Short mmCIF file of C-alpha atoms in Angstrom, two decimals:
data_model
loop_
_atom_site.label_atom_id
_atom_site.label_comp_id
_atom_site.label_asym_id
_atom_site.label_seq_id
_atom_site.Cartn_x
_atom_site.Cartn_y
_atom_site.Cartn_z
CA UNK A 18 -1.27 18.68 -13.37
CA UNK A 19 2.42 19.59 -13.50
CA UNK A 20 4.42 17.05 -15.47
CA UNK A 21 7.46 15.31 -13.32
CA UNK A 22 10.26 13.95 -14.44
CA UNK A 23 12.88 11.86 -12.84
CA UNK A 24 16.39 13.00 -12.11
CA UNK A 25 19.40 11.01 -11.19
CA UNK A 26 23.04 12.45 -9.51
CA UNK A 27 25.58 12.82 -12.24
CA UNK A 28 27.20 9.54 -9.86
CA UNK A 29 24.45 7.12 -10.22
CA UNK A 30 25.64 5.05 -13.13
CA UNK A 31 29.30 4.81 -10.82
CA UNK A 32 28.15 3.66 -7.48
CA UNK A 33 25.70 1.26 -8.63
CA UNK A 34 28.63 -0.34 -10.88
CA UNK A 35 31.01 -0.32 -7.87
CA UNK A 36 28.12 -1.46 -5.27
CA UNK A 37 27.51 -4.56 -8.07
CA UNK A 38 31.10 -5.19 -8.17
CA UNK A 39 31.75 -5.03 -4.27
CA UNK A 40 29.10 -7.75 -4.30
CA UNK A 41 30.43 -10.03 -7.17
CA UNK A 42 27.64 -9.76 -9.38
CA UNK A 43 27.08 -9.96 -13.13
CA UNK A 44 24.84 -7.26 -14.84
CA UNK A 45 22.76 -10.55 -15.90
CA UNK A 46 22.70 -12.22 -12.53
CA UNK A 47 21.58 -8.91 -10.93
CA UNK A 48 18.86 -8.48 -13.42
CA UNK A 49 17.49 -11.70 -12.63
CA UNK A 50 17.08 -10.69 -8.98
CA UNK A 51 15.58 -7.76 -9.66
CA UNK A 52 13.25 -8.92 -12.86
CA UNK A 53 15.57 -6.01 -15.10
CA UNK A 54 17.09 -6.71 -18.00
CA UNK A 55 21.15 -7.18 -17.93
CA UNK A 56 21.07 -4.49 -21.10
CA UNK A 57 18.72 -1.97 -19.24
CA UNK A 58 21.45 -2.14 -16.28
CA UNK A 59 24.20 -1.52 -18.12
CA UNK A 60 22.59 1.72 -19.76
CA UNK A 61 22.12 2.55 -16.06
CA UNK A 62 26.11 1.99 -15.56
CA UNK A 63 26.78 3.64 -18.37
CA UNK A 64 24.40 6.81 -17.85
CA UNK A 65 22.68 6.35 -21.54
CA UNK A 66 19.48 5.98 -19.45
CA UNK A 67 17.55 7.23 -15.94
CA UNK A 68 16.65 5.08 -13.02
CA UNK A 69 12.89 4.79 -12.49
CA UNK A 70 12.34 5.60 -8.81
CA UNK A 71 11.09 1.71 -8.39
CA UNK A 72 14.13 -0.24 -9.58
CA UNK A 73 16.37 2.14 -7.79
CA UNK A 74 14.39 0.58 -4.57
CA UNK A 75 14.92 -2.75 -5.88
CA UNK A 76 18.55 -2.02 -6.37
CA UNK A 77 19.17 -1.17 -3.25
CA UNK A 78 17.69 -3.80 -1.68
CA UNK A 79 19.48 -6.14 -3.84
CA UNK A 80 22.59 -4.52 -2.87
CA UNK A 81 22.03 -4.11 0.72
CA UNK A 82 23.06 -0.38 -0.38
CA UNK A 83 20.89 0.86 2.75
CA UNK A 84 19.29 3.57 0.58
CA UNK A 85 22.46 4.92 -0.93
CA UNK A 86 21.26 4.30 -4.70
CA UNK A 87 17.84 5.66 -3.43
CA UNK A 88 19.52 8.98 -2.18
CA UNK A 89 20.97 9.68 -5.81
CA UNK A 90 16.97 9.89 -7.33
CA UNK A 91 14.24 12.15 -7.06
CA UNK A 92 11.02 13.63 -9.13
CA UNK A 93 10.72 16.98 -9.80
CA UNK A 94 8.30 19.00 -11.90
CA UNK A 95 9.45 19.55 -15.33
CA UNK A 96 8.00 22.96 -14.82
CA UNK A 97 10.57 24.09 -12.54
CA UNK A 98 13.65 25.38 -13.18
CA UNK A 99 15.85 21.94 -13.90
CA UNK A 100 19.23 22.94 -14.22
CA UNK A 101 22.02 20.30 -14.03
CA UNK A 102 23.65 22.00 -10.82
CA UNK A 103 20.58 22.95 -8.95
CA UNK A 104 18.84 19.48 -8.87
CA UNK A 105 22.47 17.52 -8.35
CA UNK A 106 22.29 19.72 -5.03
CA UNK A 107 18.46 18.94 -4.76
CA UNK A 108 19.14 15.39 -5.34
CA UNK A 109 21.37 14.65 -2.86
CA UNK A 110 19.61 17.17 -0.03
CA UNK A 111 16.77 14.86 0.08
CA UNK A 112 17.00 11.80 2.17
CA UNK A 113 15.42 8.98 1.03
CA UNK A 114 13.36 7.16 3.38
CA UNK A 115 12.49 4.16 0.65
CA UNK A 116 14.67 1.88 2.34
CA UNK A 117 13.61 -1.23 4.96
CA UNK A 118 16.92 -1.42 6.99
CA UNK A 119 19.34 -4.25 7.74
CA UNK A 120 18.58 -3.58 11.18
CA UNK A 121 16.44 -2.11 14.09
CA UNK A 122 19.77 0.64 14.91
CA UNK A 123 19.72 1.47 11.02
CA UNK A 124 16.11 1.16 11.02
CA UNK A 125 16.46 4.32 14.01
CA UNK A 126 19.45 6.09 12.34
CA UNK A 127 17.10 6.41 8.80
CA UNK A 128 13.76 6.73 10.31
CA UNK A 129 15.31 10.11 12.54
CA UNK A 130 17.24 11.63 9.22
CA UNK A 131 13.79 11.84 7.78
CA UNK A 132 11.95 13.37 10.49
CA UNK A 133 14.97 15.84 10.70
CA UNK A 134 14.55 16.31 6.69
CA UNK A 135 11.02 17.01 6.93
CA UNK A 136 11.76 20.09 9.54
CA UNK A 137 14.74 21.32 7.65
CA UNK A 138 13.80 20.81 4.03
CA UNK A 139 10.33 20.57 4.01
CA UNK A 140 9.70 22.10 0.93
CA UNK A 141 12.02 20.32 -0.94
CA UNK A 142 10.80 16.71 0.70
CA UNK A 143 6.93 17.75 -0.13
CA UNK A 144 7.99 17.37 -4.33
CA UNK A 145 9.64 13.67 -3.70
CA UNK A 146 8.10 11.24 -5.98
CA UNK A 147 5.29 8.57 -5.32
CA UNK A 148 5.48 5.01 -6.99
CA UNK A 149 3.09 2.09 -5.51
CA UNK A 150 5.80 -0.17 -6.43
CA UNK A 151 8.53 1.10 -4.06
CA UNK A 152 6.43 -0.17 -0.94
CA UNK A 153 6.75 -3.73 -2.52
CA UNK A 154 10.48 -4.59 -1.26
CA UNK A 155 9.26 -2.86 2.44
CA UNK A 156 6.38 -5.66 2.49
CA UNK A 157 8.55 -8.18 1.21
CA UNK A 158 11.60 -7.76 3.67
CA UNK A 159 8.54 -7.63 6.41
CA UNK A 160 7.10 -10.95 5.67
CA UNK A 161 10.02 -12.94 5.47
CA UNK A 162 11.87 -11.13 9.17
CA UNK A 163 11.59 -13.07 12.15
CA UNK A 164 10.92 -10.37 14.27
CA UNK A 165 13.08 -11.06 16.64
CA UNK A 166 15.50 -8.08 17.29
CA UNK A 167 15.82 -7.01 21.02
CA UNK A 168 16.70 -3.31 20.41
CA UNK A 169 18.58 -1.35 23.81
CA UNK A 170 19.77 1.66 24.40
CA UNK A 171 23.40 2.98 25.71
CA UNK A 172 22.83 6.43 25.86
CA UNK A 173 22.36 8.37 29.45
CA UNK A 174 19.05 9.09 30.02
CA UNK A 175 17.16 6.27 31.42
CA UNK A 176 13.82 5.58 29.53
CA UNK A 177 11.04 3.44 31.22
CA UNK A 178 7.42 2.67 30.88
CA UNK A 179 6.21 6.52 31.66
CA UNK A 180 8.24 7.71 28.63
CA UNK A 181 6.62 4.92 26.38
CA UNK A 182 2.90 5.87 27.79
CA UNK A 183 3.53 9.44 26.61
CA UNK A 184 4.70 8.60 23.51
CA UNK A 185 1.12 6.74 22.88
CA UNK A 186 -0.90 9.09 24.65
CA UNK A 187 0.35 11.78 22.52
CA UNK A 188 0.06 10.09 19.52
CA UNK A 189 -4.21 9.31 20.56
CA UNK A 190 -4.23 12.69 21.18
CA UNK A 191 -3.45 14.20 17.39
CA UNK A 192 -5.25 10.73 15.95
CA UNK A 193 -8.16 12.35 17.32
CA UNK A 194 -7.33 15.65 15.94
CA UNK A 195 -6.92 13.87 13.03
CA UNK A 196 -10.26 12.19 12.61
CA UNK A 197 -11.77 15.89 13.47
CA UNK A 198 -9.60 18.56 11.56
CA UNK A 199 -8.03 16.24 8.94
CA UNK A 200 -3.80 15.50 8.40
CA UNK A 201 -2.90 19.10 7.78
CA UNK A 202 -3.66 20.47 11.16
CA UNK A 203 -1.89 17.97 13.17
CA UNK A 204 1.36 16.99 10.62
CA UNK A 205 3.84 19.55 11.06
CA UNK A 206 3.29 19.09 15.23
CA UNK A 207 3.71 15.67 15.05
CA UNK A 208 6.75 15.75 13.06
CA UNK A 209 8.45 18.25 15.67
CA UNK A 210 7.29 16.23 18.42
CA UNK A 211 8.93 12.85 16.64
CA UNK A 212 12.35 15.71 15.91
CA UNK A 213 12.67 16.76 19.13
CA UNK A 214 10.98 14.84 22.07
CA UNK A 215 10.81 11.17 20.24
CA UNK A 216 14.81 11.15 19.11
CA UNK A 217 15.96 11.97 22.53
CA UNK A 218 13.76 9.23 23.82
CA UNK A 219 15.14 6.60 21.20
CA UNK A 220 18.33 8.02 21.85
CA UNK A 221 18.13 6.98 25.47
CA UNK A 222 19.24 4.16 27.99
CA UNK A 223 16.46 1.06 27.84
CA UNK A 224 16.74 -2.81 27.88
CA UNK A 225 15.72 -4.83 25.19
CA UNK A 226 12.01 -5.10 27.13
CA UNK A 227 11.73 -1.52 27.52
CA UNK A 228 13.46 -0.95 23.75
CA UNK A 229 10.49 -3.15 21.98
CA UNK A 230 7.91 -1.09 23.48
CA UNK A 231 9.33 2.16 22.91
CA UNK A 232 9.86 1.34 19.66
CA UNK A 233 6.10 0.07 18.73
CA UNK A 234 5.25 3.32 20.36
CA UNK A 235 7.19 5.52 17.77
CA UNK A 236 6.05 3.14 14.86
CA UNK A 237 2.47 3.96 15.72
CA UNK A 238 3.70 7.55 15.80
CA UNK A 239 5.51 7.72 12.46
CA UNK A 240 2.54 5.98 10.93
CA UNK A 241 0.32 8.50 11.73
CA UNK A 242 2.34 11.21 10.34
CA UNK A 243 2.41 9.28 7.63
CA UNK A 244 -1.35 9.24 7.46
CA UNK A 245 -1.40 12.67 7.99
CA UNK A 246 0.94 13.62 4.99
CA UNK A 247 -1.18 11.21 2.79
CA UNK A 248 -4.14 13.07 3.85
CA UNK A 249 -2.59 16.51 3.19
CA UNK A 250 -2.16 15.22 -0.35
CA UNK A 251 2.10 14.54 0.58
CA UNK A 252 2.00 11.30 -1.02
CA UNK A 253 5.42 10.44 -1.41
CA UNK A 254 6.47 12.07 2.23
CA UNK A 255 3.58 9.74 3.12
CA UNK A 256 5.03 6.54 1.56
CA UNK A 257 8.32 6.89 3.37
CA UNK A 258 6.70 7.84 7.01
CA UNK A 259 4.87 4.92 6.33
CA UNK A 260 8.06 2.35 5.19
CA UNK A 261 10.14 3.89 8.78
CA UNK A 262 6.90 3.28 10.52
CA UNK A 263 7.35 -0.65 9.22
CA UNK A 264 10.57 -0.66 10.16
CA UNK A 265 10.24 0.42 13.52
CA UNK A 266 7.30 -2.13 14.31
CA UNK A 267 9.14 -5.43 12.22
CA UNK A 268 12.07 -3.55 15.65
CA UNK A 269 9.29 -3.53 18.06
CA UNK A 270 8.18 -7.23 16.74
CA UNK A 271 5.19 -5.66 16.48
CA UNK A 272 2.79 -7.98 14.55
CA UNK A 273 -0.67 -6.02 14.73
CA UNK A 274 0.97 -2.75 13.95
CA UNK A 275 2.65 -4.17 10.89
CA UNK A 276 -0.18 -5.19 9.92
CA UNK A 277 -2.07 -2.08 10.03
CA UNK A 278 0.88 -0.01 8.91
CA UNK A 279 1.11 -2.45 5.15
CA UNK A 280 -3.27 -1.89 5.41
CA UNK A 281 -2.36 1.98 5.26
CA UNK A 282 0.38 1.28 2.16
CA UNK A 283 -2.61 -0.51 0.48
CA UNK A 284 -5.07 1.95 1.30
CA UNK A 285 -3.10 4.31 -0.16
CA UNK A 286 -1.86 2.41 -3.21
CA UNK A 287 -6.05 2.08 -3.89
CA UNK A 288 -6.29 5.87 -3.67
CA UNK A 289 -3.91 6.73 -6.51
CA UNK A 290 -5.01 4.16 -8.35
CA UNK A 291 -2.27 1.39 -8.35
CA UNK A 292 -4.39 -1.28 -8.31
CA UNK A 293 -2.16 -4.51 -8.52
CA UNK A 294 -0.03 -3.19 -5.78
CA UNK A 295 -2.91 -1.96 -3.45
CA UNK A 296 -4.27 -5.49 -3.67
CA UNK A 297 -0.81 -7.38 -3.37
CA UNK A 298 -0.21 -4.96 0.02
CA UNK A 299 -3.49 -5.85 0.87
CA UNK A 300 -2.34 -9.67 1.14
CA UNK A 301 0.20 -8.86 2.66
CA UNK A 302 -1.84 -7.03 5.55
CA UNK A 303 -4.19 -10.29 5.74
CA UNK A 304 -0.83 -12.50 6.29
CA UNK A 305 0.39 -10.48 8.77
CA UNK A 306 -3.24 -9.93 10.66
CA UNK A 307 -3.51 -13.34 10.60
CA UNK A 308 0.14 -14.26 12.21
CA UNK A 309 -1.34 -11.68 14.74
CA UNK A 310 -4.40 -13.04 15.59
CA UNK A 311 -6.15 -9.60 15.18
CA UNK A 312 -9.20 -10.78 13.13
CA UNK A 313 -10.72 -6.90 12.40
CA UNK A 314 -7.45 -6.02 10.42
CA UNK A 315 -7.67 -9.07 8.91
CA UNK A 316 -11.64 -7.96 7.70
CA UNK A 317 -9.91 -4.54 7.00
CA UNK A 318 -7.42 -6.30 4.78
CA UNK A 319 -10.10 -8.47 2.88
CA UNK A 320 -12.07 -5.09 2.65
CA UNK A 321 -8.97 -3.17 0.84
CA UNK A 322 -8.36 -5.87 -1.12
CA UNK A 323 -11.40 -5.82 -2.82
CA UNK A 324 -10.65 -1.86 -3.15
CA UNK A 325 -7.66 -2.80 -5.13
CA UNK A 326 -9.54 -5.12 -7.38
CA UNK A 327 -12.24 -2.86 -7.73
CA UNK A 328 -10.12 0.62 -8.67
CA UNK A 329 -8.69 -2.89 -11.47
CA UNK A 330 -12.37 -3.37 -12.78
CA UNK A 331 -12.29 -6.64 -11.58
CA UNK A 332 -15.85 -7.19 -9.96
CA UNK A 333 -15.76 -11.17 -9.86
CA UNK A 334 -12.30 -11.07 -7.42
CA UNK A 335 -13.79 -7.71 -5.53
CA UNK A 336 -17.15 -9.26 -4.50
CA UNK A 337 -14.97 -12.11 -3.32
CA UNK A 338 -12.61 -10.45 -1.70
CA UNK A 339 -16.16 -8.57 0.04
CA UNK A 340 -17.75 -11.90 0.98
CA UNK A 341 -14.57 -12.63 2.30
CA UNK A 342 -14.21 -9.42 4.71
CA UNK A 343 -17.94 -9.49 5.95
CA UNK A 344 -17.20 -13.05 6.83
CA UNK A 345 -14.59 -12.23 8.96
CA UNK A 346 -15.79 -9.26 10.49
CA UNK A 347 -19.05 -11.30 11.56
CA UNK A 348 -17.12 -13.55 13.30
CA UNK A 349 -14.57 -11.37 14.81
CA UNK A 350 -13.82 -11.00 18.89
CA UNK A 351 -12.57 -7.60 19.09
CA UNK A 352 -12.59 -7.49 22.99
CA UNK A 353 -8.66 -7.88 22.45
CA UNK A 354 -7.56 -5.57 19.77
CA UNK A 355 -5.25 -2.56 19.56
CA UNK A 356 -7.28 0.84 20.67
CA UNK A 357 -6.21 2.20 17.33
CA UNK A 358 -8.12 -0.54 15.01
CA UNK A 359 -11.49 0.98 17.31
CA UNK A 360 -12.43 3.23 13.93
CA UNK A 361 -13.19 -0.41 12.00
CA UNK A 362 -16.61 -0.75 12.72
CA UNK A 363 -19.63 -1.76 10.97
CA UNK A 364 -19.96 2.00 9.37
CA UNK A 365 -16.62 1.72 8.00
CA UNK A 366 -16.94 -1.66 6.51
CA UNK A 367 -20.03 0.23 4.95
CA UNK A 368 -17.90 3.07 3.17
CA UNK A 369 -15.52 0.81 1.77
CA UNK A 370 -17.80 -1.68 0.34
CA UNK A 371 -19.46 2.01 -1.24
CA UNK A 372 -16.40 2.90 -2.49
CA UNK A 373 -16.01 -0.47 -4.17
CA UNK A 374 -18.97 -0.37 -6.33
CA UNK A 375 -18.50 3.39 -6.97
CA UNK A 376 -15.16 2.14 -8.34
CA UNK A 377 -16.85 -0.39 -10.55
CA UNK A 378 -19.68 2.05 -11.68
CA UNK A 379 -22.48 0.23 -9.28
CA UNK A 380 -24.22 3.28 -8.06
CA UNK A 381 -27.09 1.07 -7.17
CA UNK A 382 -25.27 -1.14 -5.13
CA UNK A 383 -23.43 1.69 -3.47
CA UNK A 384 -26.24 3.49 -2.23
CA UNK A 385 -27.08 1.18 0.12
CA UNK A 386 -23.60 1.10 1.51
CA UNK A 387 -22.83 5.04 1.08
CA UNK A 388 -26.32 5.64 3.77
CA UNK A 389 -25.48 2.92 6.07
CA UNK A 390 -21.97 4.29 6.65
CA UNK A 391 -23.48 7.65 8.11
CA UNK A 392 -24.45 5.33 10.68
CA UNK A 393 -21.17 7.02 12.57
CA UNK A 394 -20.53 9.17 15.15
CA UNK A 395 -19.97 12.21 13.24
CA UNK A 396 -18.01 14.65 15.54
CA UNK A 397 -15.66 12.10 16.51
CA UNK A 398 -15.19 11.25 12.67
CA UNK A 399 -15.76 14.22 10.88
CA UNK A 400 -13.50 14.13 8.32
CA UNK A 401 -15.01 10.40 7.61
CA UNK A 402 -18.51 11.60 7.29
CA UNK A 403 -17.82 14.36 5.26
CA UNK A 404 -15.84 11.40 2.61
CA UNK A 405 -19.11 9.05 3.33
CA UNK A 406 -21.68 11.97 2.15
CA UNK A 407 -19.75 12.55 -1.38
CA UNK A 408 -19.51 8.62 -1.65
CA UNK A 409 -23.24 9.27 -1.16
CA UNK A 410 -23.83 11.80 -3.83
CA UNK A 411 -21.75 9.90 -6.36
CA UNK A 412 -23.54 6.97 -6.08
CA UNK A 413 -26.92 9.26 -6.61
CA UNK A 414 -24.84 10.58 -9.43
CA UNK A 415 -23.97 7.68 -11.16
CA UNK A 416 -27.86 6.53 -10.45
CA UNK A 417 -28.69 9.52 -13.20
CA UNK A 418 -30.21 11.04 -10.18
CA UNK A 419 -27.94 14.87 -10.64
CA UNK A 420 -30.42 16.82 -8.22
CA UNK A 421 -30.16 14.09 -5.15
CA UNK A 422 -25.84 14.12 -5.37
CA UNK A 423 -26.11 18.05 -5.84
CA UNK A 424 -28.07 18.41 -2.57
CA UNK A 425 -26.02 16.20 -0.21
CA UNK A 426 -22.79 17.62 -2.28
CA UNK A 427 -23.92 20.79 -0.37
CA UNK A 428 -24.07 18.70 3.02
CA UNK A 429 -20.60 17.78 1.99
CA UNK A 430 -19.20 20.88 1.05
CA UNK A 431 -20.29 22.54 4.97
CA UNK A 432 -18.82 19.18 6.17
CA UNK A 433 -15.56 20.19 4.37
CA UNK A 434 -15.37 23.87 5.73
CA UNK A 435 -13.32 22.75 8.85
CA UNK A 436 -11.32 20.66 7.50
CA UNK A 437 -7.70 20.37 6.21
CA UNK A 438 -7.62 17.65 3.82
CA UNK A 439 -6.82 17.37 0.65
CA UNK A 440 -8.44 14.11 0.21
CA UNK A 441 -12.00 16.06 1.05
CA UNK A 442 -10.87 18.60 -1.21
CA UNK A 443 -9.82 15.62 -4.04
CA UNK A 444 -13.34 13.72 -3.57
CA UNK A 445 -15.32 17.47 -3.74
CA UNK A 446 -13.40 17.54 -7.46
CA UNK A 447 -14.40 14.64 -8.43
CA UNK A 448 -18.31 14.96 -7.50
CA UNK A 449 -17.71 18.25 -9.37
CA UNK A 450 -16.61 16.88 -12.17
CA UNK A 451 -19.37 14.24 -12.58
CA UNK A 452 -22.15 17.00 -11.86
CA UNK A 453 -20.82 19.09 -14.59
CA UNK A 454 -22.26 17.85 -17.51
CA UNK A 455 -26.02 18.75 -15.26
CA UNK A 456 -25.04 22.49 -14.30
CA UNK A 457 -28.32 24.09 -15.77
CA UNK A 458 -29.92 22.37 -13.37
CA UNK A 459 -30.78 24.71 -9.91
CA UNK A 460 -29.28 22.60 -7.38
CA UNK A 461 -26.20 21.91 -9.33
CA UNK A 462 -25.50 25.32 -9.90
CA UNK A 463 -26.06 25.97 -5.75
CA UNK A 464 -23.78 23.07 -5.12
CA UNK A 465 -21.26 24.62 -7.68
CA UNK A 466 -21.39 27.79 -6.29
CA UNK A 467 -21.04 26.20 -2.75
CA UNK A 468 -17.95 23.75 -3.58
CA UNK A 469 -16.26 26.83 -4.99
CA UNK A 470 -14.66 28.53 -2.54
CA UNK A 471 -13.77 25.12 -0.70
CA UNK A 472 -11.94 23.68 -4.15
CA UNK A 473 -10.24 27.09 -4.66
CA UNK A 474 -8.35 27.19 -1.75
CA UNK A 475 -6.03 23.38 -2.41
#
């Protein structure tokens, strides 16, 4: 894996000193509301030191910089050719998308720069940086708005109900596409449809009626892009789709989709293995479900929360945390919920609470789980089933039972062929790697030969 590094505009160390200044601050009282030390800022001032990607988030929203600070800082690989010149230029090419705005017209202004990034530099916005902690202010600022904003439109095209329905029906359209074919066959297409068709729309004439449900409809759009990029292995692309997509619902006053959107962050969070913030997003999914009244997210929540604590090693608060979704989901009345919560059934709960005691070495346990969550309507879901069969064969794997995982690894590898996902293509590696160690054996060596062409072409 290529080694990144973090790289900072020559400028940095001067606009955060005259942002701090602007704002009256001390280098010790703005390390207290950020949790920095006042000697770690002033190296920052000074340029003796680089900004991690996380406290330049915190900086700015300290600052109420709007994502000026975050602008200034990227990753790139150490690999690459890292000239001074060439990544200043880099730097500042790449918008940020980190930032939760002041407001629901900012929230627009930064949520369309980044959708017009992704189509014009998409290259250089696939490299930008992932850190778990930089979805912790987004979550914060959520929790504490009032969700209140009545967002309208000046401009000269009138938008009305029609234009919001076709917003949503387009976005169920490539969710489905999604479930079947994985994020990399529908992202690029929904990122020109949110550049082109979307911005006009936002762009438009609307009251503040009109405005709130236009707005939830492009939050559920941007979220799914941002699915889509996490899926097609664009994780920090991903976490700023998904931040926009926060903003524009917290705009919208959209509780259930806020909801969902900070389940995603967590979900994601659990994937790369940041387990404090995956479950600490994951509470802050269950806060919001529950302000909602949408009990299934709330289950989903509980469910991801034990993920976090599980990818942690902490079994006693992940079986909790698993009482504590099944619970909920037993009791749930889901006659009222948002269509796009309808992939949260009772095969789903099943994968997760696999994937939990996969996490925590349970094989045993997971088996159970892993063959009841193929319990699913496969073509509508295929890229799920083909993640539930390798949860399947790992559990067989860690069961010391090389032969069993091999043979449904197969089943897993076919369920992989038509799809573009680098999270099939991630979970493939893995069983791979954990089947090594058995590759004398005959099935092994015909799932090995199978997975190979699959793996080789991430």
């Amino acid at each position: 894996m290529p080694r990144r590094i973090v790289v900072a505009h020559p400028d940095f160390g001067r606009k955060l000193k005259e942002l701090r200044e602007q704002h009256g601050l001390s280098l010790r009282r703005l390390g207290g509301m950020i949790h920095c030390s006042h000697g770690h800022l002033w190296d920052l001032e000074s340029g003796i030191k680089r900004p991690s990607l996380s406290v330049t988030v915190l900086l700015d929203q300290a600052l109420e910089a709007g994502g000026q600070l975050s602008a200034m800082v990227s990753e790139v690989s150490a690999d690459t050719d890292a000239r001074p010149v060439a990544l200043e230029h880099a730097v500042v090419a790449a918008p940020s998308g980190l930032e939760f705005a002041p407001d629901w017209r900012h929230g627009i202004d930064v949520a369309v720069d980044l959708w017009r990034g992704d189509m014009e530099r998409r290259n250089l916005l696939r490299q930008v940086g992932f850190s778990a902690t930089a979805f912790l202010p987004a979550a914060m600022r959520w929790l504490m708005s009032s969700l209140d904003e009545r967002p309208a439109g000046n401009g000269e095209r009138l938008i009305g109900a029609a234009d919001v329905e076709t917003v949503r029906r387009m976005t169920s359209t490539y969710r489905t596409l999604d479930n079947q074919f994985g994020g990399g066959h529908i992202r690029d297409s929904l990122v020109r449809f949110l550049n082109a068709d979307v911005t006009e729309l936002i762009n438009g004439r609307y009251d503040a009626t009109t405005g709130r449900q236009l707005l939830s409809a492009v939050a559920e759009t941007t979220q799914l892009v941002g699915w889509a990029s996490y899926d097609a292995g664009m994780h920090g692309l991903a976490q700023r789709y998904l931040i926009q997509a926060l903003r524009l619902a917290a705009g919208a006053g959209d509780r259930a989709l806020g909801a969902e959107i900070l389940a995603a962050m967590s979900h994601q969070a659990a994937f790369l293995r940041a387990s404090g913030e995956a479950v600490d997003l994951a509470k802050a999914a269950s806060r919001a479900a529950a302000e909602a009244g949408i009990a299934a997210i709330e289950a989903e929540s509980a469910v991801l929360e034990a993920q976090g604590h599980a990818v942690g090693g902490d079994e006693k608060a992940c079986a909790a945390a698993l009482n504590r979704a099944e619970a909920i989901f037993d009791k749930a009345d889901r006659t009222s919920e948002p269509q796009w919560i309808g992939y949260f059934d009772e095969s789903y709960l099943a994968a997760k609470f696999g994937h939990c005691f996969t996490a925590l070495g349970r094989g045993d346990i997971a088996t159970r789980f892993a063959t009841r969550s193929l319990d699913m309507d496969g073509r509508q879901y295929a890229r799920g089933r083909q993640f539930n069969l390798v949860l399947l064969a790992v559990a067989h794997a860690q069961n010391g039972e090389p032969e069993e995982a091999a043979r449904i690894g197969v089943d897993a590898v076919e369920a992989a062929e038509g799809l573009y996902s680098s999270r099939a293509r991630d979970y493939l590696t893995d069983l791979a790697d954990r089947l090594s160690k058995h590759v004398g054996l005959s099935a092994v060596q015909d799932f090995a030969e199978r997975a190979r062409p699959v793996l080789a072409s991430a």
